[in-house]
CSV table of C-alpha atoms and ligand atoms in Angstrom, one decimal:
chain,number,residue,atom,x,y,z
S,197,UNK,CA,0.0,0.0,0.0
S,198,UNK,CA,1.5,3.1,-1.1
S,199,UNK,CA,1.4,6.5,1.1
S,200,UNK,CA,0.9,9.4,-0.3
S,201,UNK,CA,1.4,12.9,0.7
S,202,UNK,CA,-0.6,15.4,-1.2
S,203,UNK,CA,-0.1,19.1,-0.2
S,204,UNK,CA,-2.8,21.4,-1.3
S,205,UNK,CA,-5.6,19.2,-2.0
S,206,UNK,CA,-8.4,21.0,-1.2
S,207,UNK,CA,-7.5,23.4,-4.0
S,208,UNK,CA,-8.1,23.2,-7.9
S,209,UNK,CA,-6.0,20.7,-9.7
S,210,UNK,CA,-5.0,19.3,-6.0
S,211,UNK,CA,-8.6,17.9,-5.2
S,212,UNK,CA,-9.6,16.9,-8.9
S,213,UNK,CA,-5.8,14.8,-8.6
S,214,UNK,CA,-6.9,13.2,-5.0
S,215,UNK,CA,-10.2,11.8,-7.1
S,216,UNK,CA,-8.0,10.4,-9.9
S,217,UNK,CA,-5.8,8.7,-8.2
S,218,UNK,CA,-8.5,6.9,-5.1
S,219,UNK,CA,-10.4,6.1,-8.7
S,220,UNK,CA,-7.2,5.0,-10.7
S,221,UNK,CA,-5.3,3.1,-7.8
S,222,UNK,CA,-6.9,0.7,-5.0
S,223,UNK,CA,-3.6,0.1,-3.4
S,224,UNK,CA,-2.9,3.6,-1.9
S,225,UNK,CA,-3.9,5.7,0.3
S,226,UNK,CA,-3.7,10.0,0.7
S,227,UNK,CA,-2.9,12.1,3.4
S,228,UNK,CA,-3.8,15.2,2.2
S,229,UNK,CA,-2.8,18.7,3.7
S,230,UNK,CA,-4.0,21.7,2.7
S,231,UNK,CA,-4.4,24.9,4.9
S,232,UNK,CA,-7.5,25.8,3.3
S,233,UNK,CA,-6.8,29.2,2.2
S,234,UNK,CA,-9.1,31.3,0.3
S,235,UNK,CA,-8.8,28.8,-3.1
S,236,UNK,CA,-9.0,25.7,-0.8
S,237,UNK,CA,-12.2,24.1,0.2
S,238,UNK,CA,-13.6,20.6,1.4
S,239,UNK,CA,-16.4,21.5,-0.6
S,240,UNK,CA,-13.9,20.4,-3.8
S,241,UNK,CA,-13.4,17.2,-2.0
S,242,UNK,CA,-16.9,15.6,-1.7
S,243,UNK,CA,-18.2,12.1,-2.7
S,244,UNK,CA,-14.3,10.8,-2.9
S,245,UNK,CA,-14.3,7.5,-4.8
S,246,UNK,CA,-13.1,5.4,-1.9
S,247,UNK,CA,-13.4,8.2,0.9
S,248,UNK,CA,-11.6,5.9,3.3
S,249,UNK,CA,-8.3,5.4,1.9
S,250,UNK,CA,-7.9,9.8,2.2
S,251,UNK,CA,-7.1,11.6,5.3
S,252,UNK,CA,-7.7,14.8,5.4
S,253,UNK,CA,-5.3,17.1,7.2
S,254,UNK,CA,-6.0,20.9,8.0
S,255,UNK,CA,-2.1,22.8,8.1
S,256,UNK,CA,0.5,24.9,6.9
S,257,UNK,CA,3.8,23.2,4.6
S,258,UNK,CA,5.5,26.0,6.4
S,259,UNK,CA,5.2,23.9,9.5
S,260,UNK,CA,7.5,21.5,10.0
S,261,UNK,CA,6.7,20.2,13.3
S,262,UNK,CA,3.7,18.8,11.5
S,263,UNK,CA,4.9,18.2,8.1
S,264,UNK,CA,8.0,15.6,10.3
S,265,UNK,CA,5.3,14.3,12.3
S,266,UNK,CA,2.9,13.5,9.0
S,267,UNK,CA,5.8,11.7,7.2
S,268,UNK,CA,6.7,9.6,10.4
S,269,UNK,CA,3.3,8.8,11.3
S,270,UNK,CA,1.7,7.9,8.0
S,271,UNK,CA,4.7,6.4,6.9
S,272,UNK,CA,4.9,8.6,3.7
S,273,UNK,CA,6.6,7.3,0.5
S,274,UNK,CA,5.6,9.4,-1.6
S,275,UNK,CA,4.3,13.5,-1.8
S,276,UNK,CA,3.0,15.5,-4.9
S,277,UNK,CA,3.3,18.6,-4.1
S,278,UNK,CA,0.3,20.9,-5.9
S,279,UNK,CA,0.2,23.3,-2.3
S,280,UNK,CA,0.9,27.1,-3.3
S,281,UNK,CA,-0.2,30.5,-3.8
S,282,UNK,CA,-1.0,30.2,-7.6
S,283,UNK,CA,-2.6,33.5,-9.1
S,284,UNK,CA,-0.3,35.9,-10.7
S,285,UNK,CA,-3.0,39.0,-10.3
S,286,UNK,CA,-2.3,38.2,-6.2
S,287,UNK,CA,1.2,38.2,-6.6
S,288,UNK,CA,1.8,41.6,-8.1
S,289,UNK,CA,-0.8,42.9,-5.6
S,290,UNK,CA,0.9,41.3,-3.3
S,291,UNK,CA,4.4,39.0,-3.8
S,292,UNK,CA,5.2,37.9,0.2
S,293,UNK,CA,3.0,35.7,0.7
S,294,UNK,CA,4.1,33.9,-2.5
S,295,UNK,CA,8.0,34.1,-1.2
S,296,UNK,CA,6.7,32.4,2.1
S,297,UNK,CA,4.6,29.8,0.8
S,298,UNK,CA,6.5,28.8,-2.2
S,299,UNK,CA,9.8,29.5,-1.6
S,300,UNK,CA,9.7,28.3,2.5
S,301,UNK,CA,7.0,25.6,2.3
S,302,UNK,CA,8.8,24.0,-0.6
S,303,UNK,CA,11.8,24.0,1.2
S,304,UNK,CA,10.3,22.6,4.7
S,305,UNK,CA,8.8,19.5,2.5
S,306,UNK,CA,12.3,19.3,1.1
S,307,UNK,CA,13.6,19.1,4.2
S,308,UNK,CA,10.8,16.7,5.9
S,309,UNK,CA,11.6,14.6,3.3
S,310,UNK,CA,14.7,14.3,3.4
S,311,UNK,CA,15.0,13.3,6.8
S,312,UNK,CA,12.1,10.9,6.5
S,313,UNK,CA,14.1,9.1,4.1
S,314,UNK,CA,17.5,9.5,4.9
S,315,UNK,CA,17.6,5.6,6.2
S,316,UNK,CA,17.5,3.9,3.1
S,317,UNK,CA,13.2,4.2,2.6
S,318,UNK,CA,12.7,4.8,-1.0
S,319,UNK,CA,10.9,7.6,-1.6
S,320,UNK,CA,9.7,10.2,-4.7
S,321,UNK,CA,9.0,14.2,-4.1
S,322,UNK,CA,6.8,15.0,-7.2
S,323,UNK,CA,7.1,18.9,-7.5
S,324,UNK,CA,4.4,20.5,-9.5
S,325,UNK,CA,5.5,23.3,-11.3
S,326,UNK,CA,4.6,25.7,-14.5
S,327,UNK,CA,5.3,26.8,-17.7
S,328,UNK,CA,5.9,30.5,-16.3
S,329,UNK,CA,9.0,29.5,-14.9
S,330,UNK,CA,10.1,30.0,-18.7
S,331,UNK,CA,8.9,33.6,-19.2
S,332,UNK,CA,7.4,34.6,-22.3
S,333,UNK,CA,7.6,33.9,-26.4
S,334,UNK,CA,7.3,36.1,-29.0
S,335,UNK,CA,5.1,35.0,-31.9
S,336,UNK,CA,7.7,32.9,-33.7
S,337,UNK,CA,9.5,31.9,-31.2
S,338,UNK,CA,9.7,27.7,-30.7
S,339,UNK,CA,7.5,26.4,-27.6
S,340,UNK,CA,9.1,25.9,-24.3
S,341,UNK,CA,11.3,22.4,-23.5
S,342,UNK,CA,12.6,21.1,-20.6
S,343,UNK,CA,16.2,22.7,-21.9
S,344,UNK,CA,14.6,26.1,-22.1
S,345,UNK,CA,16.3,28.6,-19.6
S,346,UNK,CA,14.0,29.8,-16.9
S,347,UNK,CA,13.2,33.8,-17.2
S,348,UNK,CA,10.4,34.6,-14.5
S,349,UNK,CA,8.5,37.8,-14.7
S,350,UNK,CA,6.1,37.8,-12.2
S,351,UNK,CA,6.6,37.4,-8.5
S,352,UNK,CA,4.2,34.0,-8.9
S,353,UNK,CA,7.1,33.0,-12.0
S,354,UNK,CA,9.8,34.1,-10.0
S,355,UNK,CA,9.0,32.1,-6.6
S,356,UNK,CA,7.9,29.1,-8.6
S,357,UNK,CA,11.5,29.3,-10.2
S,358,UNK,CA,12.8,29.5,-6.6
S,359,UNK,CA,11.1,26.2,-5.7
S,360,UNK,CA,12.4,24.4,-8.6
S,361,UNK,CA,15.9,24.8,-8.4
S,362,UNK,CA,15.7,23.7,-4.9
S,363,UNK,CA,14.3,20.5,-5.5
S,364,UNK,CA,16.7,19.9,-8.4
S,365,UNK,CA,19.2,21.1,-5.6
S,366,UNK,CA,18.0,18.5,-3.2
S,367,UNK,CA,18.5,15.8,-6.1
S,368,UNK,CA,22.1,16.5,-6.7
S,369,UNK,CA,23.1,17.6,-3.4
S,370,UNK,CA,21.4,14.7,-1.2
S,371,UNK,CA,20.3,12.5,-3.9
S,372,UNK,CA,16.5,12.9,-2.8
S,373,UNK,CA,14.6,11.6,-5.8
S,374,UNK,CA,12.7,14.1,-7.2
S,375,UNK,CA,11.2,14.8,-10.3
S,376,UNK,CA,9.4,18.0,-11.5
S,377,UNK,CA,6.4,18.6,-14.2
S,378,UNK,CA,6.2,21.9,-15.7
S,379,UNK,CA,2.4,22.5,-17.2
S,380,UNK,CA,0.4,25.1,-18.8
S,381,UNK,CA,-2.9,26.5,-17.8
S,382,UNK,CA,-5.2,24.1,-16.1
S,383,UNK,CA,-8.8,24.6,-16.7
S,384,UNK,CA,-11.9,22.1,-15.4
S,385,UNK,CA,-14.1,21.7,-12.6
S,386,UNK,CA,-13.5,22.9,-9.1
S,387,UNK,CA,-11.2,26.0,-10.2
S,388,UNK,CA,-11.7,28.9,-8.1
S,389,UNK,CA,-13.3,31.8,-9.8
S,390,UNK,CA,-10.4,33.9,-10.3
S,391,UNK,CA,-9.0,32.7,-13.1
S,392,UNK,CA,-9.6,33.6,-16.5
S,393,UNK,CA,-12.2,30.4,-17.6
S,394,UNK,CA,-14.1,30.3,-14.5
S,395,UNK,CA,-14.5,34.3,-14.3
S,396,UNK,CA,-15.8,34.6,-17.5
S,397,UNK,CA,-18.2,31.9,-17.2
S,398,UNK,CA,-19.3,33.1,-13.9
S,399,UNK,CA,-19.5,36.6,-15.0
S,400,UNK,CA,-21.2,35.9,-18.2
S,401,UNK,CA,-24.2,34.2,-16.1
S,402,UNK,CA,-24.9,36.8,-13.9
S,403,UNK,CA,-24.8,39.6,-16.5
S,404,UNK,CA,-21.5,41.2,-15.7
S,405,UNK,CA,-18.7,42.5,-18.2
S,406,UNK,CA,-16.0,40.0,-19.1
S,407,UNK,CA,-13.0,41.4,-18.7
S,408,UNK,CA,-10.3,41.0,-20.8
S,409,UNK,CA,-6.2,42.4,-20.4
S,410,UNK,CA,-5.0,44.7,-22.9
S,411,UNK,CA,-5.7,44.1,-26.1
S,412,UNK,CA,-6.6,40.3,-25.5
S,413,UNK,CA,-4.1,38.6,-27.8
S,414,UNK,CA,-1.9,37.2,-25.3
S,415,UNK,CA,-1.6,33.3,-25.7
S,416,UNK,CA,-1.8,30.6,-22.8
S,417,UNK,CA,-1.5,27.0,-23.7
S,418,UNK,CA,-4.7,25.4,-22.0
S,419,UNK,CA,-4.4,22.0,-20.6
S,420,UNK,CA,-7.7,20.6,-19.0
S,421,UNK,CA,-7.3,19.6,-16.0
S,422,UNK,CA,-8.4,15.5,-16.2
S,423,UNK,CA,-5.3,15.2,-18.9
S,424,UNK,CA,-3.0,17.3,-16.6
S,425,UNK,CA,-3.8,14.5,-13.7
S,426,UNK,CA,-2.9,11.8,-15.5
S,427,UNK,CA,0.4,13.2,-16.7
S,428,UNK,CA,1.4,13.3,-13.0
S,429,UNK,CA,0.3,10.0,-12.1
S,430,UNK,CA,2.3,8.3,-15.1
S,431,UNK,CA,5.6,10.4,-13.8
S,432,UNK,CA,4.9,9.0,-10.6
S,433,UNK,CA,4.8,5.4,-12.4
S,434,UNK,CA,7.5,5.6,-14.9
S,435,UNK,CA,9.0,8.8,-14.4
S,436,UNK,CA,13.1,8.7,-13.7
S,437,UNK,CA,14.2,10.4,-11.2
S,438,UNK,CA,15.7,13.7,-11.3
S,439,UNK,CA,14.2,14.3,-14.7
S,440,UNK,CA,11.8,17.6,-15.7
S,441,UNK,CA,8.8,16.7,-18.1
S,442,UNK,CA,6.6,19.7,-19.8
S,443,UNK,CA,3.0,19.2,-19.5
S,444,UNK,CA,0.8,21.2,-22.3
S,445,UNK,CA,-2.7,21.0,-23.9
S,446,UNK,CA,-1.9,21.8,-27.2
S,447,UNK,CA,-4.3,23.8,-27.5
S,448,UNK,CA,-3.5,28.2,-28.2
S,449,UNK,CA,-6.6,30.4,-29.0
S,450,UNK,CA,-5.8,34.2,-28.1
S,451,UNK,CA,-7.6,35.4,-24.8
S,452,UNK,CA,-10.2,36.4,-27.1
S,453,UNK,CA,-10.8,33.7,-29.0
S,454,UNK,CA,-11.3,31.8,-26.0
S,455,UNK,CA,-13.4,34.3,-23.9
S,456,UNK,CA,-15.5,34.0,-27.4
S,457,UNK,CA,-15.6,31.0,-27.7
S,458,UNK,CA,-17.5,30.5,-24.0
S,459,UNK,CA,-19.6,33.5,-25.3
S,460,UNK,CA,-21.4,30.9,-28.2
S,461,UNK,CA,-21.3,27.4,-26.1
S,462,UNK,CA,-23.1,29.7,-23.1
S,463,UNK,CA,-25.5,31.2,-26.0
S,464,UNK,CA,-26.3,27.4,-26.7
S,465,UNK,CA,-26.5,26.1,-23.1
S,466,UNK,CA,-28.2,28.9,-21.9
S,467,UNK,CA,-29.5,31.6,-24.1
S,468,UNK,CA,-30.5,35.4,-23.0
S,469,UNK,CA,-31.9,38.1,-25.5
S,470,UNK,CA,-28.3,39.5,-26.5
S,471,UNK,CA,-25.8,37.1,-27.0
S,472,UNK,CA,-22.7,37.0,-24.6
S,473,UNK,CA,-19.8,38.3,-26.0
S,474,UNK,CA,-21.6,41.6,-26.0
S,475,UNK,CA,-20.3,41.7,-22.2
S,476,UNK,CA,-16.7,41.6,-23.4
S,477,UNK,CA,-15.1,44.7,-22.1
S,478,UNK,CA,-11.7,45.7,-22.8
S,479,UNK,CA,-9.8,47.2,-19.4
S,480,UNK,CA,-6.1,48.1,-18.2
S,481,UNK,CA,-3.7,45.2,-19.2
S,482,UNK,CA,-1.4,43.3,-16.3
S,483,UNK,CA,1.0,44.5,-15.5
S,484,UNK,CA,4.6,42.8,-17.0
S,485,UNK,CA,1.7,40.7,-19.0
S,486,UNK,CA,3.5,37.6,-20.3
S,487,UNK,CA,2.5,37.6,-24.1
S,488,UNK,CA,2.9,33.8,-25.3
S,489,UNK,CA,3.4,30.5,-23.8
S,490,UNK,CA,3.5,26.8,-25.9
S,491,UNK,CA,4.4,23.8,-24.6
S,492,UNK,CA,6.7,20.8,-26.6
S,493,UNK,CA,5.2,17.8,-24.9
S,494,UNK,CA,7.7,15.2,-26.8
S,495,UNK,CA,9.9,14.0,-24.0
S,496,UNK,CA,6.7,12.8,-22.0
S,497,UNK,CA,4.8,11.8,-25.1
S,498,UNK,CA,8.1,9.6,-26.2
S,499,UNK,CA,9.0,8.1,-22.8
S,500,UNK,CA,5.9,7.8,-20.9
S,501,UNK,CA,3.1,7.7,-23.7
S,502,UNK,CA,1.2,10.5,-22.5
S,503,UNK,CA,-1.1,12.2,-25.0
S,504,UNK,CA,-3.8,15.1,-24.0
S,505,UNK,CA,-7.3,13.5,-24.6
S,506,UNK,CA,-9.2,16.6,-24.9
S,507,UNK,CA,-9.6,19.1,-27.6
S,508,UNK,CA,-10.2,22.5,-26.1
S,509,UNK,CA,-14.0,22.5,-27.8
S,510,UNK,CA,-14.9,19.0,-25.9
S,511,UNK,CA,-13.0,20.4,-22.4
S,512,UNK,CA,-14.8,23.9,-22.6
S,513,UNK,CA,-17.9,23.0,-23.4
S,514,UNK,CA,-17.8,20.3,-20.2
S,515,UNK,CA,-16.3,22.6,-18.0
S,516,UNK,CA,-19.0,25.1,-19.1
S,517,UNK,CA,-21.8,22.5,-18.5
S,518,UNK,CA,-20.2,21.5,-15.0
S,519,UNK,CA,-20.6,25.5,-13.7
S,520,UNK,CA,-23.9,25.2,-14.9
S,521,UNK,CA,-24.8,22.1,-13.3
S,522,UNK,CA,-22.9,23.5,-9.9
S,523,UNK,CA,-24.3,26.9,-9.2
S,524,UNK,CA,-24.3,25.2,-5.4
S,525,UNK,CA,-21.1,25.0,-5.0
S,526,UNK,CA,-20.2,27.9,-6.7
S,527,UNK,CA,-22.6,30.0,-3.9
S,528,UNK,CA,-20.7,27.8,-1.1
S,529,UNK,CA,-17.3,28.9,-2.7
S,530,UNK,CA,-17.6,32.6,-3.1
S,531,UNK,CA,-19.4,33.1,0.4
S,532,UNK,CA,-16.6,32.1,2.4
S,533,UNK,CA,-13.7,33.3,0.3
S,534,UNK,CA,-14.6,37.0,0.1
S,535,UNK,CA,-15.0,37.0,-3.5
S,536,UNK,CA,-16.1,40.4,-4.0
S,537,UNK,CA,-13.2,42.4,-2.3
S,538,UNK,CA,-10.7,40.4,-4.0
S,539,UNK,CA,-12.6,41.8,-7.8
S,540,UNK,CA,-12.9,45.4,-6.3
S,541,UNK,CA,-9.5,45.7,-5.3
S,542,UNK,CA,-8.3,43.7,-8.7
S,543,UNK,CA,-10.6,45.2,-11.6
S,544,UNK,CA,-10.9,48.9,-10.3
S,545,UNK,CA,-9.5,50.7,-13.1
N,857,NAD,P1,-5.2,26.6,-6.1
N,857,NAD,O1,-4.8,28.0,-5.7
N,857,NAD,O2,-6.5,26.3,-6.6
N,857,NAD,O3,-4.9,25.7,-4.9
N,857,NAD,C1,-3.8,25.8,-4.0
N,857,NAD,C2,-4.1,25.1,-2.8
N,857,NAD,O4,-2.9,25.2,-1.9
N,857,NAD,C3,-5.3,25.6,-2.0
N,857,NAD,O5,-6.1,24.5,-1.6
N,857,NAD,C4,-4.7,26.2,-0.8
N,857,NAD,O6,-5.5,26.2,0.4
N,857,NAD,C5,-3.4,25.4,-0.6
N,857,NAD,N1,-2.4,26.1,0.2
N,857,NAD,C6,-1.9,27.4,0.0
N,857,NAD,N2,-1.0,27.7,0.9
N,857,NAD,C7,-0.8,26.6,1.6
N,857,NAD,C8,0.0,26.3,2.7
N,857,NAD,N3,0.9,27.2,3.2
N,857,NAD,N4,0.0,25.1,3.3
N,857,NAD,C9,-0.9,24.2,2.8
N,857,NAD,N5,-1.7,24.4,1.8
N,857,NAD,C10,-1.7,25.6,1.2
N,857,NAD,O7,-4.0,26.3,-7.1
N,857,NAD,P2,-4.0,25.3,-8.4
N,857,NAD,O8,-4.5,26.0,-9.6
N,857,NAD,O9,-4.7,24.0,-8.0
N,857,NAD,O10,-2.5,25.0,-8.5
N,857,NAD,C11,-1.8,23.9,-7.9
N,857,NAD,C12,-0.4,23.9,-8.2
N,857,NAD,O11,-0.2,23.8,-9.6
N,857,NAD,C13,0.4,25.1,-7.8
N,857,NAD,O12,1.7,24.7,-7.4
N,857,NAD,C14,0.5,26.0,-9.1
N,857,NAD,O13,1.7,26.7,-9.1
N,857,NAD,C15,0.6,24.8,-10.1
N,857,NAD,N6,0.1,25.2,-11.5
N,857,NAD,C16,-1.2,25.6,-11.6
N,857,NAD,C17,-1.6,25.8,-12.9
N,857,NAD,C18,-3.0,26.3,-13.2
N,857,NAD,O14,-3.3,26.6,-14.4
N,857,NAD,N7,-3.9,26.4,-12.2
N,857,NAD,C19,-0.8,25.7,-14.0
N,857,NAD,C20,0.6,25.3,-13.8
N,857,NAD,C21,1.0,25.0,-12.5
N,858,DAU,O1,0.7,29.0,-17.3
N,858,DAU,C1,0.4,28.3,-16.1
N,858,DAU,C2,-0.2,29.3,-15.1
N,858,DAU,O2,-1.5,29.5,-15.6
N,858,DAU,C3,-0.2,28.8,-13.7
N,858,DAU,O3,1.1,28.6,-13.3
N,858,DAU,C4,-0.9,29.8,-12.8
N,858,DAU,O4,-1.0,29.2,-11.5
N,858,DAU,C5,-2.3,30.0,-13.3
N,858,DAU,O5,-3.0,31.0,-12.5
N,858,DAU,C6,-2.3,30.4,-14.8
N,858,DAU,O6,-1.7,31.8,-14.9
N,858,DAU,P1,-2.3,32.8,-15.9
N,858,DAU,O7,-2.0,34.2,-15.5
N,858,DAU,O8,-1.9,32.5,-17.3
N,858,DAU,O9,-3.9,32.5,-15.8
N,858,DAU,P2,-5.2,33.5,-15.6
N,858,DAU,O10,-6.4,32.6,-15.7
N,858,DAU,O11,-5.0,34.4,-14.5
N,858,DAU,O12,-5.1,34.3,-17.0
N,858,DAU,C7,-5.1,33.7,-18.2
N,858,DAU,C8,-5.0,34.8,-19.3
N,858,DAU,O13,-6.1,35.6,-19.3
N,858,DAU,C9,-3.8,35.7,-19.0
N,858,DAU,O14,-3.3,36.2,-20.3
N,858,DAU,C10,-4.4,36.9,-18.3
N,858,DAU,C11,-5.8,37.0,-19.0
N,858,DAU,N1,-6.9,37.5,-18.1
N,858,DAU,C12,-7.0,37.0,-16.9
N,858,DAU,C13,-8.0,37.4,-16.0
N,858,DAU,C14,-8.2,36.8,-14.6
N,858,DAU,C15,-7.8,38.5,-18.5
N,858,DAU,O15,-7.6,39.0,-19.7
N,858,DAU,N2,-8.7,38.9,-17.7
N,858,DAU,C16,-8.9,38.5,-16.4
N,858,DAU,O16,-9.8,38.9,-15.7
């Protein structure tokens, strides 16, 4: 029976991960610690497949009293490690807390680990990381590879550069075995509705203008989520250690093109007078907006056969249907969180 820690999932990819793998594996079981900040919520981890074989632990990666004391008592072979502040709009508001929980809780589960499995246990630290590491592309450049030199720009890039050297510093220095994925924007169920997807659904709903950067021709490479889980799980399976592997969807509409496109499957699934995209409003871009990412997804296509199943019509269109179909959780979500001081402080112009 294999332990496994899994730090942050109560939050988007995190919990939809947890379901994966109780669904995918019988023979493990997940102790999972999150600190439920404003993105994290139990409500992202009800009806479990197999709700017995996960632990749920409230806490901080920071701490290490309780990080030692979780490896030690469950035993831990193995963590994925999703847990972080992850919205560049915070971190330019606001870059500490990205330092701290990044930087500082990476390095504590580092450490945890290494002590944990300093007497011969085997063991594998499965760092999740991002395409922004790599900075940003100009139209012609070639996508991003596991060679390409990091070149942060944000305070969210820059800290999530931090946290990868150090795990590739923990490999060579004290031989942990470690292995990194590097992926593009996530989209699917359960994301909190501050990033771009789930904003504009939400916003489209309920009447409000959709607000788009600049001059909305920035490029993200969008992975959904369901394909992004399984990359991680055949890493964990196959993947050798100390090796990188770039995660992408393969699929790069513009902003616009995108925000459109959930205009005219929302004008299908639920039609109003106007059509959607009317709400499309134009505001004051990001600042240090990074204007392209792609992804080259050979090395884990070639060695570990993984392939994105979704096209970004059939993902959108379900992730669409599942806000729909959710509206509950939704309301659960943006009561708690204090939703609506995070969008005055972020979109007043
Ligand atoms: P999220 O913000 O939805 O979830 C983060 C989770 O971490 C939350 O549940 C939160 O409560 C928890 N957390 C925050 N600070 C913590 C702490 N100190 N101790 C314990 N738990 C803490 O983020 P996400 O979108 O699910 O991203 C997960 C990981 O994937 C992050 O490392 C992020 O950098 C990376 N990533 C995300 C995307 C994406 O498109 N969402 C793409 C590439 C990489
Ligand atoms: O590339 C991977 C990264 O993707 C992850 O590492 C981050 O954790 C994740 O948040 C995401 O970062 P982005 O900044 O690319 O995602 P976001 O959804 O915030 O924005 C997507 C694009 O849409 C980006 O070009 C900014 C733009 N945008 C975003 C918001 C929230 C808008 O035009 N309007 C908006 O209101």
């Amino acid at each position: 029976m294999k332990k496994i820690l899994v730090t942050g999932g109560a939050g988007f990819i995190g919990s939809n991960f947890v379901r994966y793998l109780l669904k995918k594996e019988a023979n493990i079981e997940i102790v999972n610690l999150d600190i439920l900040a404003y993105a994290g919520s139990l409500e992202n981890l009800k009806n479990l497949p197999d709700p017995e074989r996960h632990y749920f632990i409230q806490g901080d990666i920071c701490d290490a009293e309780l990080v030692g004391r979780l490896m030690r008592e469950y035993k831990i072979d193995t963590i994925v490690h999703f847990a972080a502040e992850s919205h560049v709009d915070r971190s330019i508001l606001g870059p500490v807390p990205f330092v701290h929980t990044n930087v500082m809780g990476t390095t504590t589960l580092l450490e945890a680990a290494r002590q944990a499995w300093s007497q011969g246990q085997n063991g594998h630290f499965h760092h999740i990381s991002t395409d922004e590491v790599f900075g940003t592309l100009s139209a012609d450049d070639p996508a991003f590879n596991e060679s390409t030199p990091y070149s942060p720009r944000s305070p969210y890039s820059a800290s999530k550069v931090s946290s990868d050297h150090l795990v590739r510093a923990y490999f060579h220095t004290y031989d942990l075995p470690i292995t990194i994925t590097n992926c593009s924007n996530n989209y699917g169920a359960y994301q909190f509705p501050e990033k771009l997807i789930p904003l504009i659904i939400l916003n489209a709903i309920n009447g409000k203008a959709l607000p788009i950067y600049g001059d909305g021709l920035q490029i993200r490479d969008w992975l959904h989520v369901e394909d992004h889980c399984e990359a991680i799980y055949l890493v964990l399976k196959d993947g050798e250690m100390g090796e990188t592997y770039n995660v992408g969807g393969g699929n790069q509409p513009t902003n616009l093109v995108l925000v459109n496109e959930i205009c005219s499957i929302l004008d299908t699934l639920q039609p109003t007078a106007v059509p959607y995209s009317s709400l499309i409003s134009h505001i004051r871009d990001r600042l240090g907006h990074d204007r392209r990412y792609a992804i080259d997804t050979s090395k884990i296509e070639k060695k570990l056969g993984w392939k994105p199943r979704y096209t970004i019509a059939d993902g959108l269109e379900k992730t669409v249907q599942w806000y729909l179909d959710n509206m509950d959780w939704v309301e659960k979500i943006l009561k708690k969180k204090n939703y609506q001081a995070w969008l005055d402080k972020n979109y007043q112009q």
